[in-house]
XYZ file of C-alpha atoms in Angstrom:
475
model
C 1.593 -5.429 2.314
C -0.923 -2.930 1.098
C -0.873 0.440 2.876
C -4.110 1.628 1.277
C -6.209 4.566 2.534
C -9.870 3.833 2.963
C -11.021 6.171 0.266
C -8.742 5.229 -2.614
C -6.690 2.351 -4.007
C -3.265 3.873 -3.671
C -0.642 1.654 -2.051
C 2.966 1.611 -1.112
C 4.686 -1.751 -1.432
C 8.068 -2.985 -0.335
C 10.789 -2.237 -2.841
C 13.725 -4.487 -3.660
C 17.073 -3.177 -2.508
C 18.100 -2.247 -6.050
C 14.983 -0.055 -6.465
C 14.861 1.461 -3.045
C 14.847 5.239 -2.890
C 18.003 7.021 -1.673
C 18.039 7.117 2.123
C 18.945 10.184 4.208
C 22.340 9.219 5.646
C 25.869 10.394 6.161
C 28.166 10.432 3.086
C 30.481 7.498 2.451
C 33.963 7.577 3.892
C 36.950 8.461 1.699
C 37.582 5.977 -1.148
C 39.311 3.444 1.031
C 37.713 0.225 -0.082
C 38.151 -1.678 3.175
C 36.980 1.259 5.268
C 33.941 1.790 3.077
C 32.870 -1.747 3.331
C 33.406 -1.761 7.107
C 31.287 1.351 7.509
C 28.445 -0.029 5.520
C 28.514 -3.255 7.516
C 28.317 -1.340 10.788
C 25.426 0.819 9.599
C 23.446 -1.988 7.952
C 20.707 -3.843 9.820
C 21.617 -7.497 9.951
C 22.209 -8.888 6.494
C 20.020 -6.233 4.859
C 20.982 -2.978 3.159
C 18.752 -0.966 5.448
C 20.486 1.796 7.371
C 20.385 2.037 11.154
C 21.171 5.783 10.993
C 18.251 6.410 8.673
C 15.954 4.437 10.882
C 17.082 6.312 14.049
C 16.511 9.679 12.291
C 13.082 8.618 10.990
C 11.950 7.649 14.529
C 13.290 10.903 15.816
C 11.172 12.700 13.238
C 8.220 10.569 14.317
C 8.503 11.765 17.879
C 8.762 15.371 16.698
C 5.589 14.988 14.605
C 3.595 13.870 17.602
C 5.030 16.701 19.744
C 4.086 19.295 17.121
C 0.552 17.883 16.899
C 0.028 18.069 20.604
C 1.041 21.728 20.679
C -1.964 22.692 18.526
C -5.711 22.417 19.048
C -6.307 19.307 21.122
C -9.612 18.579 19.494
C -8.487 19.063 15.873
C -7.671 16.066 13.641
C -4.194 16.443 12.199
C -2.951 15.489 8.758
C 0.371 13.676 8.138
C 2.773 15.473 5.797
C 3.246 13.458 2.581
C 7.080 13.263 2.932
C 6.843 12.020 6.527
C 4.151 9.539 5.482
C 6.414 8.102 2.739
C 9.326 7.665 5.190
C 7.160 5.970 7.794
C 5.674 3.638 5.204
C 9.181 2.553 4.265
C 9.642 1.423 7.921
C 6.254 -0.296 7.608
C 7.548 -2.274 4.618
C 11.021 -2.834 6.135
C 9.507 -4.428 9.221
C 8.455 -7.420 7.137
C 12.117 -8.471 7.168
C 13.057 -10.642 10.106
C 16.319 -8.859 10.733
C 14.678 -5.476 10.722
C 11.881 -6.712 13.002
C 14.411 -8.042 15.418
C 16.363 -4.796 15.341
C 13.269 -2.651 15.933
C 12.505 -4.841 18.908
C 16.032 -4.355 20.372
C 15.662 -0.566 19.636
C 12.503 -0.509 21.797
C 10.506 0.642 18.796
C 7.321 -0.874 20.272
C 7.480 1.575 23.245
C 8.032 4.511 20.875
C 5.134 3.439 18.645
C 2.886 2.862 21.686
C 3.571 6.385 22.818
C 2.755 7.761 19.400
C -0.489 5.748 19.175
C -1.739 7.045 22.527
C -0.946 10.655 21.675
C -1.699 10.757 17.962
C -4.562 12.837 16.636
C -3.848 11.721 13.064
C -5.705 8.555 11.893
C -3.206 7.816 9.162
C -0.277 8.078 11.571
C -2.020 5.704 14.013
C -2.762 3.256 11.172
C 0.946 3.199 10.087
C 2.228 2.680 13.643
C -0.162 -0.211 14.189
C 0.792 -1.643 10.890
C 4.440 -1.568 11.788
C 3.718 -3.405 14.970
C 1.668 -5.925 12.976
C 4.643 -6.669 10.757
C 6.973 -6.986 13.755
C 4.527 -9.469 15.342
C 4.749 -11.850 12.318
C 7.804 -13.539 13.806
C 7.548 -15.755 16.862
C 10.361 -14.169 18.923
C 9.333 -10.560 18.351
C 5.635 -11.517 18.812
C 6.480 -13.001 22.205
C 8.167 -9.763 23.330
C 5.300 -7.611 22.005
C 2.723 -9.762 23.659
C 4.343 -9.451 27.027
C 3.823 -5.704 26.933
C 0.597 -5.329 28.975
C 0.300 -1.549 28.154
C 0.430 -2.298 24.444
C -2.184 -5.077 24.768
C -4.601 -2.826 26.609
C -4.206 -0.013 24.066
C -4.712 -2.332 21.096
C -7.953 -3.725 22.523
C -9.242 -0.234 23.177
C -8.412 0.677 19.557
C -11.141 -1.712 18.469
C -13.495 1.124 19.523
C -11.936 3.497 16.996
C -14.000 4.872 14.146
C -11.294 4.847 11.409
C -11.648 1.777 9.120
C -7.953 1.573 8.151
C -6.786 1.780 11.774
C -9.376 -0.869 12.704
C -8.197 -3.116 9.896
C -4.548 -2.910 10.994
C -5.488 -3.382 14.684
C -7.539 -6.495 13.857
C -4.714 -7.855 11.741
C -2.284 -7.422 14.615
C -4.595 -9.023 17.130
C -5.235 -11.984 14.839
C -1.525 -12.422 14.235
C -0.885 -12.507 18.010
C -3.818 -14.802 18.851
C -2.751 -17.192 16.078
C 0.684 -17.640 17.740
C 0.338 -20.639 20.040
C 3.030 -19.411 22.434
C 1.212 -16.185 23.248
C -2.523 -16.944 22.455
C -3.305 -17.578 26.127
C -2.001 -14.100 27.087
C -4.304 -12.418 24.524
C -7.296 -14.575 25.417
C -6.994 -13.498 28.987
C -6.853 -9.831 27.993
C -9.931 -10.240 25.813
C -11.823 -11.873 28.694
C -10.931 -8.966 30.953
C -11.651 -6.239 28.433
C -15.454 -6.442 28.252
C -15.605 -3.734 25.524
C -14.039 -6.071 22.972
C -17.251 -7.954 22.330
C -19.432 -4.819 21.811
C -16.761 -3.193 19.607
C -16.548 -6.200 17.314
C -20.250 -6.607 17.167
C -20.669 -2.905 16.234
C -18.161 -3.241 13.389
C -19.954 -6.377 12.049
C -23.280 -4.634 12.182
C -22.356 -1.282 10.764
C -19.188 -1.510 8.631
C -19.348 -1.717 4.806
C -15.608 -2.161 4.441
C -15.267 -5.694 3.084
C -11.592 -6.158 4.089
C -12.399 -5.044 7.676
C -15.416 -7.374 7.865
C -13.384 -10.376 6.708
C -10.560 -9.713 9.170
C -12.959 -9.148 12.068
C -14.755 -12.402 11.153
C -11.354 -14.212 11.150
C -10.582 -12.806 14.602
C -13.972 -13.714 16.118
C -13.779 -17.180 14.564
C -10.298 -17.753 15.952
C -11.348 -16.536 19.446
C -14.326 -18.906 19.453
C -12.254 -21.778 18.192
C -9.670 -21.323 20.894
C -11.863 -20.499 23.922
C -15.355 -22.008 24.290
C -15.912 -20.256 27.620
C -15.285 -16.898 25.980
C -17.887 -17.806 23.323
C -20.375 -18.692 26.086
C -19.726 -15.432 27.849
C -20.298 -13.334 24.728
C -23.447 -15.194 23.770
C -24.914 -14.844 27.254
C -23.896 -11.187 27.550
C -25.639 -10.283 24.282
C -28.922 -11.852 25.396
C -29.178 -9.977 28.740
C -29.913 -6.219 29.110
C -27.787 -4.171 31.544
C -29.257 -2.015 34.188
C -28.999 1.164 32.202
C -30.438 -0.507 29.130
C -33.448 -1.784 31.131
C -34.320 1.820 31.918
C -34.320 2.579 28.158
C -37.348 0.367 27.397
C -35.395 -2.864 27.661
C -32.987 -2.085 24.775
C -30.538 -4.922 24.412
C -26.855 -5.001 23.654
C -25.728 -6.080 20.159
C -25.693 -9.794 20.310
C -23.068 -11.920 18.618
C -25.312 -14.136 16.570
C -27.223 -11.308 14.878
C -23.976 -9.406 14.344
C -22.389 -12.430 12.635
C -25.451 -12.785 10.436
C -25.470 -9.168 9.440
C -21.795 -9.276 8.336
C -22.438 -12.511 6.507
C -25.196 -10.775 4.464
C -22.758 -8.009 3.563
C -20.176 -10.529 2.339
C -22.572 -12.865 0.503
C -22.009 -11.457 -2.932
C -18.624 -9.840 -2.338
C -16.432 -12.378 -0.691
C -17.135 -16.176 -0.625
C -14.038 -16.698 1.465
C -15.205 -14.127 4.063
C -18.710 -15.707 4.037
C -17.255 -19.043 4.782
C -15.386 -17.627 7.761
C -18.600 -16.236 9.283
C -20.557 -19.439 8.514
C -17.909 -21.400 10.467
C -18.167 -18.932 13.420
C -21.970 -19.493 13.356
C -21.451 -23.229 13.281
C -19.304 -22.941 16.368
C -22.159 -21.161 18.148
C -24.324 -24.226 17.490
C -21.838 -26.447 19.340
C -22.711 -24.968 22.717
C -26.021 -25.065 24.607
C -26.168 -21.292 25.096
C -25.768 -20.735 21.330
C -28.570 -23.168 20.454
C -30.829 -21.538 22.991
C -30.242 -18.169 21.492
C -31.044 -19.354 17.980
C -34.092 -21.333 19.063
C -35.989 -18.338 20.221
C -39.171 -17.959 18.081
C -39.017 -15.048 15.667
C -35.418 -14.290 16.700
C -32.066 -14.500 15.020
C -32.434 -18.216 14.413
C -35.350 -17.735 12.028
C -33.579 -14.974 10.102
C -30.465 -17.130 9.983
C -32.514 -20.076 8.579
C -33.950 -17.911 5.809
C -30.541 -16.506 4.885
C -28.823 -19.854 4.738
C -31.589 -21.418 2.772
C -31.184 -18.613 0.182
C -27.475 -19.137 0.101
C -27.662 -22.949 -0.287
C -30.689 -22.934 -2.768
C -29.807 -19.836 -4.833
C -26.107 -19.488 -4.746
C -24.502 -22.891 -4.423
C -24.580 -26.130 -6.353
C -27.117 -24.987 -9.020
C -28.575 -27.283 -11.686
C -26.585 -25.618 -14.462
C -23.220 -25.877 -12.569
C -20.774 -28.627 -13.418
C -20.427 -31.348 -10.790
C -16.852 -30.298 -10.018
C -18.220 -27.065 -8.500
C -18.830 -29.158 -5.390
C -15.058 -29.128 -4.722
C -15.007 -25.306 -4.813
C -18.112 -24.842 -2.619
C -17.696 -27.601 -0.098
C -16.530 -25.232 2.632
C -19.580 -23.010 2.349
C -21.983 -25.945 1.999
C -20.720 -27.963 4.948
C -20.929 -25.048 7.364
C -24.295 -23.850 6.031
C -25.903 -27.292 6.107
C -24.404 -27.954 9.581
C -26.081 -24.867 10.956
C -29.317 -25.534 9.099
C -29.594 -29.054 10.504
C -29.319 -27.682 14.048
C -31.892 -24.971 13.286
C -34.231 -27.579 11.779
C -34.003 -29.688 14.981
C -34.929 -26.762 17.281
C -37.486 -24.937 15.088
C -40.657 -25.865 13.257
C -40.181 -25.264 9.521
C -42.904 -25.193 6.869
C -42.846 -27.715 4.040
C -42.536 -24.939 1.484
C -39.127 -24.063 3.111
C -37.985 -27.649 3.330
C -38.521 -28.964 -0.164
C -36.184 -26.641 -2.024
C -33.447 -27.357 0.520
C -34.064 -31.097 0.049
C -33.569 -30.577 -3.707
C -30.272 -28.803 -3.154
C -29.022 -31.541 -0.856
C -29.991 -34.261 -3.306
C -28.035 -32.323 -5.971
C -24.988 -32.291 -3.668
C -25.156 -36.046 -3.422
C -25.834 -36.430 -7.119
C -22.823 -34.244 -8.070
C -20.601 -36.190 -5.654
C -21.693 -39.416 -7.169
C -21.091 -38.167 -10.695
C -17.584 -36.905 -9.832
C -16.722 -40.083 -7.997
C -18.130 -42.466 -10.646
C -16.327 -40.560 -13.339
C -12.902 -41.800 -12.228
C -11.357 -44.913 -13.704
C -10.156 -47.786 -11.659
C -6.508 -46.496 -11.708
C -7.660 -43.159 -10.561
C -9.600 -44.691 -7.722
C -6.512 -46.616 -6.572
C -4.454 -43.447 -6.624
C -7.149 -41.629 -4.670
C -7.034 -44.296 -1.956
C -3.347 -43.539 -1.488
C -3.821 -39.819 -1.432
C -4.843 -37.848 1.656
C -8.539 -38.181 2.380
C -10.539 -34.989 1.728
C -11.971 -34.616 5.232
C -14.007 -31.501 4.413
C -15.743 -33.250 1.489
C -16.411 -36.293 3.650
C -17.870 -34.018 6.386
C -20.132 -32.459 3.764
C -21.479 -35.750 2.553
C -21.956 -37.002 6.082
C -23.718 -33.835 7.168
C -25.963 -33.945 4.013
C -26.926 -37.567 4.531
C -27.711 -37.146 8.259
C -29.746 -33.987 7.513
C -31.738 -35.730 4.779
C -32.320 -38.618 7.129
C -33.850 -36.376 9.745
C -36.060 -34.650 7.143
C -37.280 -37.872 5.635
C -38.101 -39.249 9.138
C -40.170 -36.158 9.953
C -41.838 -36.119 6.503
C -43.303 -39.538 7.190
C -44.692 -38.211 10.447
C -46.506 -35.241 8.872
C -48.413 -37.121 6.205
C -51.631 -37.240 8.228
C -51.552 -33.560 9.303
C -51.010 -32.560 5.709
C -54.049 -34.576 4.610
C -56.151 -32.956 7.359
C -55.094 -29.508 6.209
C -56.254 -30.348 2.765
C -59.611 -31.462 4.059
C -59.948 -28.121 5.878
C -59.397 -26.416 2.541
C -56.249 -24.674 3.654
C -53.699 -23.844 0.926
C -50.746 -26.180 0.691
C -47.674 -24.632 -1.013
C -45.224 -26.999 -2.555
C -42.118 -26.187 -4.530
C -40.874 -27.802 -7.756
C -43.431 -26.183 -10.125
C -46.629 -26.999 -8.330
C -49.614 -25.468 -10.272
C -52.594 -23.833 -8.671
C -54.768 -26.657 -9.892
C -53.159 -29.045 -7.520
C -54.172 -26.808 -4.597
C -57.719 -27.221 -5.759
C -57.695 -30.943 -6.000
C -57.307 -32.803 -2.758
C -56.347 -36.109 -4.303
C -53.761 -34.604 -6.708
C -52.115 -32.525 -3.984
C -51.763 -35.434 -1.667
C -50.523 -37.645 -4.498
C -47.959 -35.117 -5.481
C -46.584 -34.679 -1.968
C -46.537 -38.452 -1.565
C -44.585 -38.722 -4.848
C -42.052 -36.134 -3.632
C -41.591 -38.090 -0.397
C -41.075 -41.355 -2.146
C -38.663 -39.815 -4.644
C -36.563 -38.402 -1.893
C -36.643 -41.668 0.018
C -35.564 -43.656 -3.094
C -32.789 -41.237 -3.911
C -31.600 -41.309 -0.303
C -31.531 -45.152 -0.089
C -29.771 -45.305 -3.449
C -27.094 -42.932 -2.281
C -26.630 -44.682 1.051
C -26.092 -47.880 -1.011
C -23.627 -46.145 -3.266
C -21.629 -44.743 -0.292
C -21.583 -48.172 1.295
C -20.057 -49.714 -1.810
C -17.774 -46.978 -3.115
C -17.090 -44.259 -0.509
C -16.233 -46.080 2.706
C -14.622 -49.180 1.318
């Protein structure tokens, strides 16, 4: 576990028992071998070499630190002494051990840490305490006990409104850990529903933060919440599209809405974290599975249009490029399937210009082409082995989404042939991708012929691929 401060790359990692620093503890008993061994066993936590006495003394020092801080200026931000920080970070690392986590739970460490968090005026101290709780929550039994503490749950959700990135990161990690545990997820979902500030706090982070680790973790939390609770997703989407009474007085200013917040964070992660971008695209895809989400994205000139532009750029400029090897499809299938799924919904509820459609069609044809090349490159033995292996459901979903999206586009393209011809007669400019020269725009016949050629090419490629799938993919 990396205990890094936001402004530098320093970290303190768990040490092996042989390399652990000397702990502050009582001297060993006289050289009576049996007595010495018995004393160490009593002081050790479980089957570890960690000392209970040292742990008690460190927590006592922790309480003293908070008491000393509260005796000073109540508005001043305090700094954590380096020696105390090192000792507390050792507990942070130790808490990754199941025996230590269980002992901390028996020792009522969660109540002590909760008291420190509520009284602390030192961001680093708050971060460490939340981090310790996060490690304790990694085990089902201790997570169940932590989750049943209503006071702790309320404080953690309020911490999402904090302004310290490391504290926010550890808080989000802890919440994600708890929500991901099936035994306690319902408890946390109920708390999130009741604490209305959670939505606005997460949206604010997604819109304003430049901390990549924090953005990724917040995206994972939002994605998990949406995946577990469709009603919560509906509530958040609806709340973001309606102004409150106070906001109406301020010239109708609206709350931060979930869709635009997810989009803003995705833009931040586009070049920095493909894994993080995939998480946000999946969350956006979940929005398109509910009526309220589609309504929000279908508003003309709203988030839906900006999302369409962004996803087209991602698909056409970043993924599955002409100079990429076909096997890149396996690496990018997660991003592609979510992006194309969202684009297909946006296409159905928005009117898109041909100049925006044709590059996307080219990318989708390339997806099918690369899949065909990879599949046809296997020998007969390899094909038989593949049939026995587990089916790649994500790749199948990508191909199915691509084929269905292309089918919708081709159907609509055949319907717009006449309007395109009328536009040419009215001498309006027709912009077509794939290296269309200006001379084509000046020649009615050549322009119409080129567009017709593109349509026929797409149609033939599509039919060919459907035939290929029928013979090789689904058999």
